[in-house]
CSV table of C-alpha atoms in Angstrom, one decimal:
chain,number,residue,atom,x,y,z
A,1,MET,CA,0.0,0.0,0.0
A,2,ASP,CA,1.5,3.3,-1.1
A,3,ILE,CA,1.5,6.5,1.0
A,4,GLU,CA,-1.1,8.2,-1.1
A,5,THR,CA,-3.6,5.3,-0.7
A,6,LEU,CA,-2.9,5.3,3.0
A,7,LEU,CA,-3.6,9.0,3.4
A,8,SER,CA,-6.7,8.8,1.3
A,9,TYR,CA,-8.6,6.8,3.9
A,10,GLU,CA,-11.0,8.7,6.1
A,11,TRP,CA,-9.1,8.1,9.4
A,12,THR,CA,-11.4,10.4,11.3
A,13,LEU,CA,-13.8,7.4,11.6
A,14,MET,CA,-11.3,5.9,14.0
A,15,THR,CA,-10.9,9.0,16.2
A,16,PRO,CA,-12.3,7.4,19.4
A,17,GLU,CA,-10.0,4.4,18.9
A,18,PHE,CA,-7.0,6.6,18.3
A,19,ILE,CA,-7.7,8.6,21.5
A,20,ILE,CA,-7.9,5.4,23.6
A,21,LEU,CA,-4.7,4.0,21.9
A,22,GLY,CA,-2.8,7.3,22.4
A,23,MET,CA,-3.9,7.5,26.0
A,24,ALA,CA,-2.9,3.9,26.8
A,25,THR,CA,0.5,4.6,25.2
A,26,LEU,CA,0.9,7.8,27.2
A,27,LEU,CA,0.0,6.1,30.5
A,28,SER,CA,2.5,3.3,29.9
A,29,LEU,CA,5.3,5.8,29.1
A,30,LEU,CA,4.4,7.9,32.2
A,31,ASP,CA,4.4,4.9,34.4
A,32,LEU,CA,7.7,3.6,33.0
A,33,PHE,CA,9.7,6.9,33.3
A,34,ALA,CA,8.0,8.6,36.2
A,35,GLY,CA,8.3,5.6,38.5
A,36,LYS,CA,7.6,6.3,42.2
A,37,LYS,CA,7.9,10.1,41.7
A,38,LEU,CA,4.3,10.1,40.2
A,39,GLN,CA,1.2,9.6,42.3
A,40,HIS,CA,-0.3,6.8,40.3
A,41,LYS,CA,-3.9,7.9,40.9
A,42,ILE,CA,-3.1,10.7,38.5
A,43,LEU,CA,-2.7,8.1,35.8
A,44,GLY,CA,-6.2,7.0,36.5
A,45,TYR,CA,-7.6,10.5,36.1
A,46,ILE,CA,-5.6,10.9,32.8
A,47,GLY,CA,-7.1,7.7,31.5
A,48,LEU,CA,-10.6,8.8,32.6
A,49,ALA,CA,-10.0,12.1,30.7
A,50,GLY,CA,-9.1,10.1,27.6
A,51,ILE,CA,-12.3,8.0,27.8
A,52,LEU,CA,-14.4,11.2,28.1
A,53,ALA,CA,-12.6,12.7,25.1
A,54,ALA,CA,-13.4,9.5,23.1
A,55,ILE,CA,-17.1,9.8,24.1
A,56,VAL,CA,-17.1,13.5,22.9
A,57,SER,CA,-15.5,12.5,19.6
A,58,LEU,CA,-18.0,9.7,19.2
A,59,PHE,CA,-20.9,12.1,19.6
A,60,PHE,CA,-19.5,14.1,16.7
A,61,LEU,CA,-19.5,11.0,14.6
A,62,ILE,CA,-23.0,9.8,15.5
A,63,GLY,CA,-24.9,12.1,13.1
A,64,ALA,CA,-22.4,11.4,10.3
A,65,PRO,CA,-23.3,9.0,7.5
A,66,SER,CA,-22.1,5.4,7.9
A,67,ALA,CA,-18.8,4.6,6.2
A,68,ASN,CA,-16.0,2.1,6.1
A,69,ILE,CA,-12.3,2.0,5.5
A,70,LEU,CA,-9.5,-0.5,4.9
A,71,GLU,CA,-11.5,-2.6,2.5
A,72,ASP,CA,-14.5,-2.8,4.8
A,73,THR,CA,-12.5,-4.3,7.7
A,74,PHE,CA,-13.4,-1.2,9.8
A,75,ARG,CA,-17.1,-0.1,9.7
A,76,LEU,CA,-18.6,2.9,11.4
A,77,ASP,CA,-22.2,2.0,11.1
A,78,ALA,CA,-25.2,2.5,13.4
A,79,PHE,CA,-24.5,-0.7,15.2
A,80,ALA,CA,-20.9,0.3,15.9
A,81,LYS,CA,-21.8,3.8,17.1
A,82,LEU,CA,-24.5,2.5,19.6
A,83,PHE,CA,-22.5,-0.3,21.2
A,84,LYS,CA,-19.3,1.8,21.2
A,85,LEU,CA,-21.2,4.4,23.3
A,86,LEU,CA,-22.1,1.7,25.8
A,87,LEU,CA,-18.5,0.5,26.1
A,88,LEU,CA,-17.1,3.9,26.6
A,89,VAL,CA,-19.7,5.0,29.2
A,90,GLY,CA,-19.3,1.8,31.1
A,91,SER,CA,-15.5,2.0,31.0
A,92,ALA,CA,-15.6,5.6,32.3
A,93,LEU,CA,-17.7,4.4,35.3
A,94,VAL,CA,-15.3,1.5,35.9
A,95,MET,CA,-12.3,3.8,35.7
A,96,PHE,CA,-13.8,5.9,38.6
A,97,MET,CA,-13.9,2.6,40.6
A,98,ALA,CA,-10.3,1.8,39.6
A,99,VAL,CA,-9.0,5.2,40.7
A,100,GLN,CA,-10.6,4.7,44.2
A,101,TYR,CA,-9.7,1.0,44.5
A,102,GLY,CA,-7.2,0.1,47.2
A,103,PRO,CA,-6.9,-3.5,48.3
A,104,GLU,CA,-5.7,-4.3,51.8
A,105,GLU,CA,-2.4,-5.7,50.6
A,106,GLY,CA,-1.9,-2.7,48.2
A,107,LEU,CA,-1.6,-2.7,44.5
A,108,THR,CA,2.0,-2.7,43.3
A,109,TYR,CA,1.2,-2.5,39.6
A,110,ARG,CA,-1.1,0.5,39.8
A,111,GLY,CA,0.1,2.0,36.4
A,112,GLU,CA,-0.6,-1.3,34.6
A,113,PHE,CA,-4.0,-1.4,36.2
A,114,TYR,CA,-5.1,1.7,34.3
A,115,TYR,CA,-3.6,1.3,30.9
A,116,LEU,CA,-4.6,-2.4,30.7
A,117,LEU,CA,-8.2,-1.3,31.2
A,118,LEU,CA,-7.8,1.0,28.2
A,119,THR,CA,-6.2,-1.6,26.0
A,120,ALA,CA,-9.1,-4.0,26.9
A,121,LEU,CA,-11.6,-1.2,26.0
A,122,LEU,CA,-9.7,-0.7,22.7
A,123,GLY,CA,-10.1,-4.3,21.8
A,124,ALA,CA,-13.9,-4.2,22.6
A,125,MET,CA,-14.3,-1.0,20.5
A,126,MET,CA,-12.5,-2.6,17.5
A,127,MET,CA,-14.9,-5.5,17.7
A,128,THR,CA,-17.9,-3.2,17.3
A,129,SER,CA,-16.6,-1.8,14.1
A,130,SER,CA,-15.1,-4.9,12.6
A,131,GLY,CA,-16.4,-6.1,9.3
A,132,ASP,CA,-13.8,-8.9,8.9
A,133,LEU,CA,-13.3,-12.1,10.9
A,134,ILE,CA,-9.6,-11.3,11.4
A,135,THR,CA,-10.1,-7.9,12.9
A,136,LEU,CA,-12.9,-9.3,15.0
A,137,PHE,CA,-10.6,-12.0,16.4
A,138,ILE,CA,-7.8,-9.5,17.0
A,139,GLY,CA,-10.1,-7.2,18.9
A,140,LEU,CA,-11.4,-10.2,20.9
A,141,GLU,CA,-7.9,-11.3,21.8
A,142,LEU,CA,-6.8,-7.8,22.8
A,143,LEU,CA,-9.7,-7.6,25.2
A,144,SER,CA,-9.1,-11.1,26.5
A,145,LEU,CA,-5.3,-10.9,27.0
A,146,SER,CA,-5.7,-7.6,28.9
A,147,SER,CA,-8.5,-9.1,31.0
A,148,TYR,CA,-6.3,-12.1,31.9
A,149,ILE,CA,-3.6,-9.9,33.4
A,150,LEU,CA,-6.1,-7.6,35.1
A,151,ALA,CA,-7.8,-10.6,36.8
A,152,GLY,CA,-4.5,-11.6,38.4
A,153,ILE,CA,-2.9,-8.2,39.0
A,154,ARG,CA,-3.1,-8.7,42.8
A,155,LYS,CA,0.0,-11.0,42.7
A,156,GLU,CA,0.2,-11.5,46.4
A,157,ASN,CA,-3.4,-12.7,46.6
A,158,LYS,CA,-4.0,-16.5,46.0
A,159,LYS,CA,-7.6,-16.1,44.8
A,160,SER,CA,-6.5,-13.5,42.3
A,161,ASN,CA,-3.8,-15.9,41.0
A,162,GLU,CA,-6.4,-18.7,40.8
A,163,ALA,CA,-8.8,-16.4,38.9
A,164,ALA,CA,-6.1,-15.5,36.3
A,165,MET,CA,-5.1,-19.1,35.8
A,166,LYS,CA,-8.7,-20.3,35.3
A,167,TYR,CA,-9.5,-17.4,33.1
A,168,VAL,CA,-6.5,-18.1,30.9
A,169,ILE,CA,-7.2,-21.8,30.5
A,170,ASN,CA,-10.9,-21.3,29.7
A,171,GLY,CA,-10.1,-18.3,27.4
A,172,GLY,CA,-7.6,-20.5,25.5
A,173,ILE,CA,-10.2,-23.2,25.0
A,174,SER,CA,-12.8,-20.7,23.8
A,175,THR,CA,-10.3,-19.2,21.3
A,176,ALA,CA,-9.6,-22.7,19.9
A,177,PHE,CA,-13.3,-23.3,19.4
A,178,ILE,CA,-13.8,-20.0,17.6
A,179,LEU,CA,-10.8,-20.5,15.3
A,180,PHE,CA,-11.9,-24.0,14.5
A,181,GLY,CA,-15.3,-22.7,13.4
A,182,VAL,CA,-13.9,-19.7,11.5
A,183,SER,CA,-11.5,-22.0,9.6
A,184,TYR,CA,-14.6,-23.9,8.2
A,185,VAL,CA,-16.2,-20.7,7.2
A,186,TYR,CA,-13.1,-19.5,5.4
A,187,GLY,CA,-12.6,-22.9,3.8
A,188,LEU,CA,-16.1,-22.8,2.3
A,189,THR,CA,-16.0,-19.2,1.1
A,190,GLY,CA,-12.3,-18.2,0.7
A,191,SER,CA,-13.0,-14.8,2.4
A,192,THR,CA,-12.8,-13.3,5.8
A,193,ARG,CA,-15.1,-10.3,5.1
A,194,LEU,CA,-18.4,-10.8,6.7
A,195,LEU,CA,-20.6,-9.4,3.9
A,196,ASP,CA,-18.7,-11.4,1.3
A,197,ILE,CA,-19.1,-14.6,3.4
A,198,ALA,CA,-22.8,-13.9,3.8
A,199,ALA,CA,-23.3,-13.4,0.0
A,200,GLN,CA,-21.5,-16.6,-0.9
A,201,LEU,CA,-23.2,-18.8,1.8
A,202,ASN,CA,-26.6,-17.7,0.7
A,203,GLN,CA,-25.9,-19.5,-2.6
A,204,LEU,CA,-24.9,-22.8,-1.0
A,205,THR,CA,-27.6,-25.5,-1.1
A,206,ASN,CA,-25.4,-28.6,-1.2
A,207,PRO,CA,-26.3,-30.8,1.9
A,208,GLN,CA,-22.6,-31.5,2.5
A,209,TYR,CA,-21.9,-27.8,2.8
A,210,GLU,CA,-24.9,-27.5,5.2
A,211,PHE,CA,-23.3,-30.1,7.5
A,212,LEU,CA,-20.0,-28.2,7.5
A,213,LEU,CA,-21.7,-24.9,8.2
A,214,ALA,CA,-23.6,-26.5,11.1
A,215,ILE,CA,-20.2,-27.5,12.6
A,216,ALA,CA,-18.9,-24.0,12.1
A,217,PHE,CA,-22.0,-22.5,13.6
A,218,PHE,CA,-21.7,-24.7,16.7
A,219,MET,CA,-18.0,-24.2,17.1
A,220,ILE,CA,-18.2,-20.4,16.9
A,221,PHE,CA,-21.2,-20.3,19.2
A,222,ILE,CA,-19.6,-22.5,21.8
A,223,GLY,CA,-16.4,-20.4,21.8
A,224,LEU,CA,-18.3,-17.2,22.3
A,225,SER,CA,-20.5,-18.9,25.0
A,226,PHE,CA,-17.3,-19.1,27.1
A,227,LYS,CA,-16.9,-15.3,26.7
A,228,LEU,CA,-20.5,-14.7,27.7
A,229,ALA,CA,-20.3,-17.2,30.6
A,230,SER,CA,-23.5,-19.0,29.4
A,231,VAL,CA,-24.3,-22.5,30.6
A,232,PRO,CA,-22.6,-25.0,30.4
A,233,PHE,CA,-19.5,-22.9,29.7
A,234,HIS,CA,-19.9,-20.7,32.8
A,235,MET,CA,-17.9,-22.4,35.5
A,236,TRP,CA,-14.9,-20.0,35.3
A,237,ALA,CA,-17.0,-17.0,36.0
A,238,PRO,CA,-17.7,-17.3,39.8
A,239,ASP,CA,-14.0,-18.0,40.6
A,240,VAL,CA,-12.7,-15.2,38.3
A,241,TYR,CA,-15.3,-12.7,39.7
A,242,GLU,CA,-14.4,-13.6,43.2
A,243,GLY,CA,-10.6,-13.4,42.8
A,244,ALA,CA,-10.3,-10.4,40.5
A,245,PRO,CA,-10.1,-6.8,41.8
A,246,LEU,CA,-13.6,-5.3,42.1
A,247,PRO,CA,-13.2,-2.8,39.3
A,248,VAL,CA,-12.1,-5.7,37.1
A,249,THR,CA,-15.1,-7.8,38.2
A,250,ALA,CA,-17.3,-4.9,37.2
A,251,PHE,CA,-15.5,-4.6,33.9
A,252,LEU,CA,-15.8,-8.3,33.1
A,253,SER,CA,-19.5,-8.3,34.1
A,254,VAL,CA,-20.5,-5.3,31.9
A,255,ILE,CA,-17.9,-4.4,29.3
A,256,SER,CA,-16.6,-7.9,28.5
A,257,LYS,CA,-20.2,-9.2,28.3
A,258,THR,CA,-21.3,-6.4,26.0
A,259,ALA,CA,-18.4,-7.1,23.8
A,260,GLY,CA,-19.3,-10.7,23.7
A,261,PHE,CA,-22.8,-10.0,22.5
A,262,VAL,CA,-21.3,-7.5,20.0
A,263,ILE,CA,-19.3,-10.2,18.2
A,264,LEU,CA,-22.1,-12.7,18.5
A,265,LEU,CA,-24.5,-10.3,16.7
A,266,ARG,CA,-21.9,-9.3,14.1
A,267,ILE,CA,-21.1,-12.8,13.1
A,268,PHE,CA,-24.4,-14.6,13.4
A,269,ILE,CA,-26.8,-12.0,12.2
A,270,THR,CA,-24.6,-11.0,9.3
A,271,VAL,CA,-23.4,-14.5,8.3
A,272,PHE,CA,-25.7,-17.2,9.5
A,273,ALA,CA,-29.2,-15.6,9.8
A,274,ASN,CA,-30.2,-16.1,6.1
A,275,VAL,CA,-28.1,-19.1,5.1
A,276,PRO,CA,-30.4,-21.7,3.3
A,277,ALA,CA,-30.7,-25.1,4.8
A,278,LYS,CA,-32.6,-28.4,3.9
A,279,GLU,CA,-32.2,-27.6,0.2
A,280,GLY,CA,-33.5,-24.1,0.6
A,281,GLU,CA,-36.7,-25.0,2.5
A,282,THR,CA,-35.6,-23.1,5.6
A,283,SER,CA,-32.6,-21.2,7.0
A,284,LEU,CA,-29.7,-22.6,9.0
A,285,TRP,CA,-30.7,-20.2,11.8
A,286,LEU,CA,-34.2,-21.8,12.2
A,287,VAL,CA,-32.6,-25.3,12.2
A,288,MET,CA,-30.3,-24.3,15.0
A,289,GLN,CA,-32.8,-22.2,16.9
A,290,ASP,CA,-34.0,-24.9,19.3
A,291,TYR,CA,-30.4,-25.6,20.4
A,292,ILE,CA,-29.8,-21.9,21.2
A,293,ALA,CA,-33.1,-21.7,23.0
A,294,PHE,CA,-32.1,-24.7,25.2
A,295,LEU,CA,-28.9,-23.0,26.1
A,296,ALA,CA,-30.7,-19.7,26.9
A,297,ALA,CA,-33.2,-21.6,29.1
A,298,ALA,CA,-30.4,-23.5,30.9
A,299,THR,CA,-28.4,-20.4,31.5
A,300,MET,CA,-31.4,-18.6,33.1
A,301,ILE,CA,-32.4,-21.6,35.3
A,302,ILE,CA,-28.9,-22.6,36.4
A,303,GLY,CA,-27.6,-19.1,36.9
A,304,ASN,CA,-30.5,-18.1,39.2
A,305,ALA,CA,-30.7,-21.5,41.0
A,306,ILE,CA,-27.1,-21.6,42.1
A,307,ALA,CA,-27.1,-17.9,43.1
A,308,LEU,CA,-29.6,-18.9,45.8
A,309,LYS,CA,-26.9,-20.6,47.9
A,310,GLN,CA,-24.2,-18.0,47.5
A,311,GLN,CA,-22.9,-16.2,50.6
A,312,ASN,CA,-20.1,-14.3,48.9
A,313,ILE,CA,-21.4,-11.1,47.2
A,314,LYS,CA,-19.1,-11.3,44.3
A,315,ARG,CA,-19.9,-14.9,43.6
A,316,LEU,CA,-23.6,-14.1,43.9
A,317,PHE,CA,-23.3,-11.4,41.3
A,318,ALA,CA,-21.3,-13.8,39.1
A,319,TYR,CA,-24.2,-16.2,38.9
A,320,SER,CA,-26.6,-13.2,38.5
A,321,SER,CA,-24.5,-12.2,35.5
A,322,ILE,CA,-24.8,-15.7,34.1
A,323,ALA,CA,-28.6,-15.5,34.4
A,324,HIS,CA,-28.7,-12.1,32.7
A,325,ALA,CA,-26.7,-13.5,29.8
A,326,GLY,CA,-29.5,-16.0,29.5
A,327,TYR,CA,-32.1,-13.3,29.3
A,328,ILE,CA,-30.2,-11.6,26.5
A,329,LEU,CA,-29.8,-14.9,24.8
A,330,VAL,CA,-33.6,-15.1,24.6
A,331,ALA,CA,-33.7,-12.0,22.4
A,332,PHE,CA,-30.8,-13.4,20.4
A,333,THR,CA,-32.6,-16.8,20.0
A,334,VAL,CA,-36.0,-15.5,18.7
A,335,LEU,CA,-34.6,-12.7,16.4
A,336,SER,CA,-37.6,-10.6,16.7
A,337,PRO,CA,-38.0,-7.5,14.4
A,338,PHE,CA,-36.6,-5.3,17.3
A,339,VAL,CA,-33.8,-7.7,18.4
A,340,LEU,CA,-31.0,-5.1,18.2
A,341,ASP,CA,-32.8,-2.3,20.0
A,342,ALA,CA,-34.0,-4.8,22.7
A,343,ILE,CA,-30.5,-6.1,23.3
A,344,TRP,CA,-29.0,-2.6,23.2
A,345,PHE,CA,-31.5,-1.2,25.8
A,346,TYR,CA,-31.0,-4.2,28.1
A,347,LEU,CA,-27.2,-3.9,28.0
A,348,MET,CA,-27.5,-0.2,28.8
A,349,ALA,CA,-29.8,-0.9,31.7
A,350,TYR,CA,-27.6,-3.7,32.9
A,351,LEU,CA,-24.5,-1.4,32.6
A,352,LEU,CA,-26.1,1.2,34.9
A,353,MET,CA,-27.6,-1.1,37.5
A,354,ASN,CA,-24.6,-3.5,37.7
A,355,VAL,CA,-21.8,-1.0,37.8
A,356,GLY,CA,-23.8,1.0,40.3
A,357,ALA,CA,-24.2,-2.1,42.5
A,358,PHE,CA,-20.4,-2.9,42.2
A,359,ILE,CA,-19.6,0.7,43.3
A,360,VAL,CA,-21.7,0.2,46.5
A,361,ILE,CA,-20.1,-3.3,47.0
A,362,GLN,CA,-16.6,-1.7,46.7
A,363,LEU,CA,-17.4,0.9,49.3
A,364,VAL,CA,-18.9,-1.6,51.7
A,365,THR,CA,-16.4,-4.4,51.3
A,366,SER,CA,-13.4,-2.0,51.6
A,367,HIS,CA,-14.9,-0.6,54.9
A,368,THR,CA,-15.8,-4.0,56.4
A,369,LYS,CA,-12.9,-6.0,55.0
A,370,SER,CA,-15.4,-8.7,54.1
A,371,GLU,CA,-17.2,-9.9,51.0
A,372,ASP,CA,-19.9,-11.9,52.8
A,373,LEU,CA,-23.5,-10.9,52.5
A,374,GLY,CA,-23.4,-10.2,56.3
A,375,SER,CA,-21.3,-7.1,55.6
A,376,PHE,CA,-24.5,-5.5,54.3
A,377,THR,CA,-26.5,-5.9,57.5
A,378,GLY,CA,-27.9,-2.7,58.7
A,379,LEU,CA,-26.5,-0.7,55.9
A,380,TYR,CA,-29.5,1.6,55.9
A,381,ARG,CA,-28.5,2.9,59.4
A,382,ARG,CA,-24.8,3.1,58.6
A,383,SER,CA,-25.1,4.9,55.2
A,384,PRO,CA,-28.7,5.7,54.1
A,385,PHE,CA,-27.7,7.0,50.7
A,386,LEU,CA,-25.7,3.8,49.8
A,387,ALA,CA,-28.6,1.7,51.1
A,388,ILE,CA,-31.2,3.4,49.0
A,389,ALA,CA,-28.9,3.3,45.9
A,390,MET,CA,-28.2,-0.4,46.4
A,391,GLY,CA,-32.0,-1.0,46.9
A,392,ILE,CA,-32.7,0.7,43.5
A,393,PHE,CA,-30.1,-1.4,41.7
A,394,LEU,CA,-31.4,-4.6,43.3
A,395,LEU,CA,-35.0,-3.7,42.3
A,396,SER,CA,-33.8,-3.1,38.7
A,397,LEU,CA,-31.8,-6.3,38.6
A,398,ALA,CA,-34.9,-8.2,39.7
A,399,GLY,CA,-37.0,-6.5,37.0
A,400,ILE,CA,-39.4,-4.6,39.3
A,401,PRO,CA,-41.6,-2.0,37.4
A,402,GLY,CA,-40.4,1.6,37.5
A,403,THR,CA,-36.8,0.6,36.8
A,404,ALA,CA,-34.7,0.2,33.7
A,405,GLY,CA,-34.3,-3.5,34.3
A,406,PHE,CA,-38.0,-4.0,34.1
A,407,ILE,CA,-38.3,-2.3,30.7
A,408,GLY,CA,-35.3,-4.3,29.4
A,409,LYS,CA,-36.9,-7.6,30.4
A,410,LEU,CA,-40.3,-6.6,29.1
A,411,ASN,CA,-38.9,-5.8,25.7
A,412,ILE,CA,-37.2,-9.2,25.4
A,413,PHE,CA,-40.3,-10.9,26.7
A,414,MET,CA,-42.5,-9.2,24.2
A,415,GLY,CA,-40.0,-10.0,21.4
A,416,ALA,CA,-40.4,-13.7,22.3
A,417,LEU,CA,-44.1,-13.5,21.8
A,418,VAL,CA,-44.4,-11.4,18.6
A,419,THR,CA,-42.4,-13.8,16.4
A,420,GLU,CA,-44.1,-16.4,14.3
A,421,PRO,CA,-44.3,-19.0,15.8
A,422,ALA,CA,-44.3,-17.4,19.3
A,423,HIS,CA,-41.8,-18.8,21.8
A,424,TYR,CA,-44.2,-19.4,24.8
A,425,ILE,CA,-42.0,-21.9,26.6
A,426,LEU,CA,-38.9,-19.7,26.5
A,427,ALA,CA,-41.0,-16.7,27.6
A,428,GLY,CA,-42.4,-18.8,30.5
A,429,ILE,CA,-39.0,-19.9,31.6
A,430,MET,CA,-37.8,-16.3,31.6
A,431,ILE,CA,-40.7,-15.3,33.9
A,432,ALA,CA,-40.1,-18.3,36.2
A,433,ALA,CA,-36.3,-17.6,36.4
A,434,THR,CA,-37.0,-13.9,37.1
A,435,VAL,CA,-39.3,-14.9,40.0
A,436,VAL,CA,-36.6,-17.2,41.4
A,437,SER,CA,-34.1,-14.3,41.3
A,438,TYR,CA,-36.3,-12.3,43.6
A,439,TYR,CA,-35.3,-14.6,46.5
A,440,TYR,CA,-31.6,-13.7,46.5
A,441,TYR,CA,-32.0,-10.1,45.4
A,442,PHE,CA,-34.5,-9.4,48.1
A,443,GLY,CA,-32.3,-11.4,50.5
A,444,ILE,CA,-29.7,-8.7,50.1
A,445,PHE,CA,-32.5,-6.1,50.4
A,446,VAL,CA,-33.6,-7.6,53.7
A,447,GLN,CA,-30.0,-7.5,55.0
A,448,ILE,CA,-29.7,-3.8,54.1
A,449,PHE,CA,-33.0,-2.5,55.5
A,450,PHE,CA,-34.4,-5.0,58.0
A,451,ARG,CA,-31.5,-6.6,59.8
A,452,PRO,CA,-29.8,-4.9,62.8
A,453,ALA,CA,-26.3,-3.6,62.0
A,454,GLY,CA,-23.5,-5.9,63.0
A,455,GLN,CA,-21.2,-2.8,63.1
A,456,THR,CA,-22.2,0.7,64.0
A,457,SER,CA,-19.5,2.7,62.2
A,458,HIS,CA,-20.6,5.0,59.4
A,459,ILE,CA,-19.6,4.1,55.9
A,460,GLY,CA,-18.4,7.2,54.1
A,461,ILE,CA,-18.8,7.8,50.3
A,462,SER,CA,-15.6,8.7,48.5
A,463,ARG,CA,-15.9,11.9,46.5
A,464,THR,CA,-14.5,10.1,43.5
A,465,LEU,CA,-17.4,7.7,43.5
A,466,VAL,CA,-20.3,10.1,44.2
A,467,LEU,CA,-20.7,11.2,40.6
A,468,PRO,CA,-20.7,7.7,39.0
A,469,LEU,CA,-23.1,6.5,41.7
A,470,ILE,CA,-25.5,9.4,41.0
A,471,ILE,CA,-25.3,8.7,37.2
A,472,CYS,CA,-26.1,5.0,37.8
A,473,VAL,CA,-29.0,5.7,40.1
A,474,THR,CA,-30.5,8.5,37.9
A,475,GLY,CA,-30.1,6.5,34.7
A,476,THR,CA,-31.7,3.3,36.3
A,477,VAL,CA,-34.8,5.3,37.5
A,478,LEU,CA,-35.1,7.6,34.6
A,479,LEU,CA,-35.0,4.9,31.9
A,480,GLY,CA,-37.5,2.9,34.0
A,481,ILE,CA,-40.0,5.7,34.0
A,482,PHE,CA,-39.2,7.3,30.6
A,483,PRO,CA,-37.7,4.6,28.4
A,484,ASN,CA,-38.6,6.7,25.4
A,485,ILE,CA,-35.6,8.9,26.1
A,486,ALA,CA,-33.3,6.1,25.0
A,487,TYR,CA,-35.5,4.8,22.2
A,488,GLU,CA,-36.0,8.3,20.7
A,489,PHE,CA,-32.2,8.7,20.7
A,490,PHE,CA,-31.9,5.2,19.2
A,491,PHE,CA,-34.2,5.7,16.3
A,492,HIS,CA,-33.6,9.4,15.6
A,493,TYR,CA,-29.9,9.1,15.1
A,494,LEU,CA,-29.5,5.5,14.0
A,495,GLY,CA,-32.7,4.5,12.3
A,496,ASN,CA,-33.4,0.8,11.6
A,497,PHE,CA,-29.8,-0.5,11.0
A,498,GLU,CA,-30.1,-0.8,7.2
A,499,ASP,CA,-26.4,-0.2,7.0
A,500,PHE,CA,-25.7,-3.4,9.1
A,501,PHE,CA,-26.1,-5.5,5.9
A,502,SER,CA,-24.5,-3.2,3.4
């Protein structure tokens, strides 16, 4: 590629990515050369400023027409803009937590903590805009490798070491599955561009090709199921969530899960949704739909059922996260006419209520030096604001009306019923699983408001975490009462995702 061709590309499309890349590089250099002379929390604030600058640059791009560069390997379409916004906002909230985070044994590698969060974010952002299997995989691995290190960054903590080891092993297995499936797709089409693959697969009607495509479908889906922590590929999540630093747990729960659904939607809706099967009588997606529905149902049931017995708050939220992955898989399974906006809204609601809950958990556990549910007893008397905030997040996670979580679940539930044929069993399991979740969510609620305080000392709120906590509370309530705020933004700026397939 000559210099004229290189300069002819519209590189402004990658402005948010360039900002995050530049900031991660700057933080690594500052950490390397400043050493102990620099107060490392400053690096966190610099990283936060970089994320906010990337958000501003993205808003300037939202109203611009969709475009692509580098032979369609990088796409700035409506899908990329919307999910990139979720990733950036979620990462900004997590960075506030990282700045304030201080484990009992200290954090020797404070500088790495901040710029590895940025490199993980960069990988997730690249995935949202990837129109090619290779760039999707590179973005996924950049996110994954950074996350492995972050999970084990408390080197003196045995649980953190265990979390990193289990995460690396399971991540390696998932990568092998994904590459195995991708190799079949490439072998059948000779291309790695998603749109080219879709065009060629739509013309394949040979039953032998159908069998190979089914293998590719399963292999890629299984590999990504590890990333989503969906049943039966979920067993790494509780141990990793428990051993990782709290900001990293929040990052994995929200940002990593969002990125997992991004790559799932990019590959499966673009490539497999309309592939003919059974000699053109139906589509490969409809043939595989029952298998995905079974995994979605199992994920909801097992995630909520095992959460009932958890006494560690981080493990409880790990199983809660597994269950929520099952709810989103319901929308993915049925592929209703509003699947993308339903998943986007749910992930936004989940971002607000889950990060908000983890902020409260970080404040409480750092004060009590315990991660047991008992550390929340009498929280209402020790810190009324934290108790009310946590109560709102728990109500939203449970899907109680008046919260963003309720609207998100309602959209997915309605989507399961409007398709033809309607998925009554899957919708029924979703309701039953949600009812089961009330037990452990309201168990924490009872500890906070109706149990006498085990300790009487007041739990203060760090000034650093006041703003993100207010944002999460306000967003959770506002989107529960006025969900049209989000949907009007969605449809006004981004339309109906026509550019997703072109």
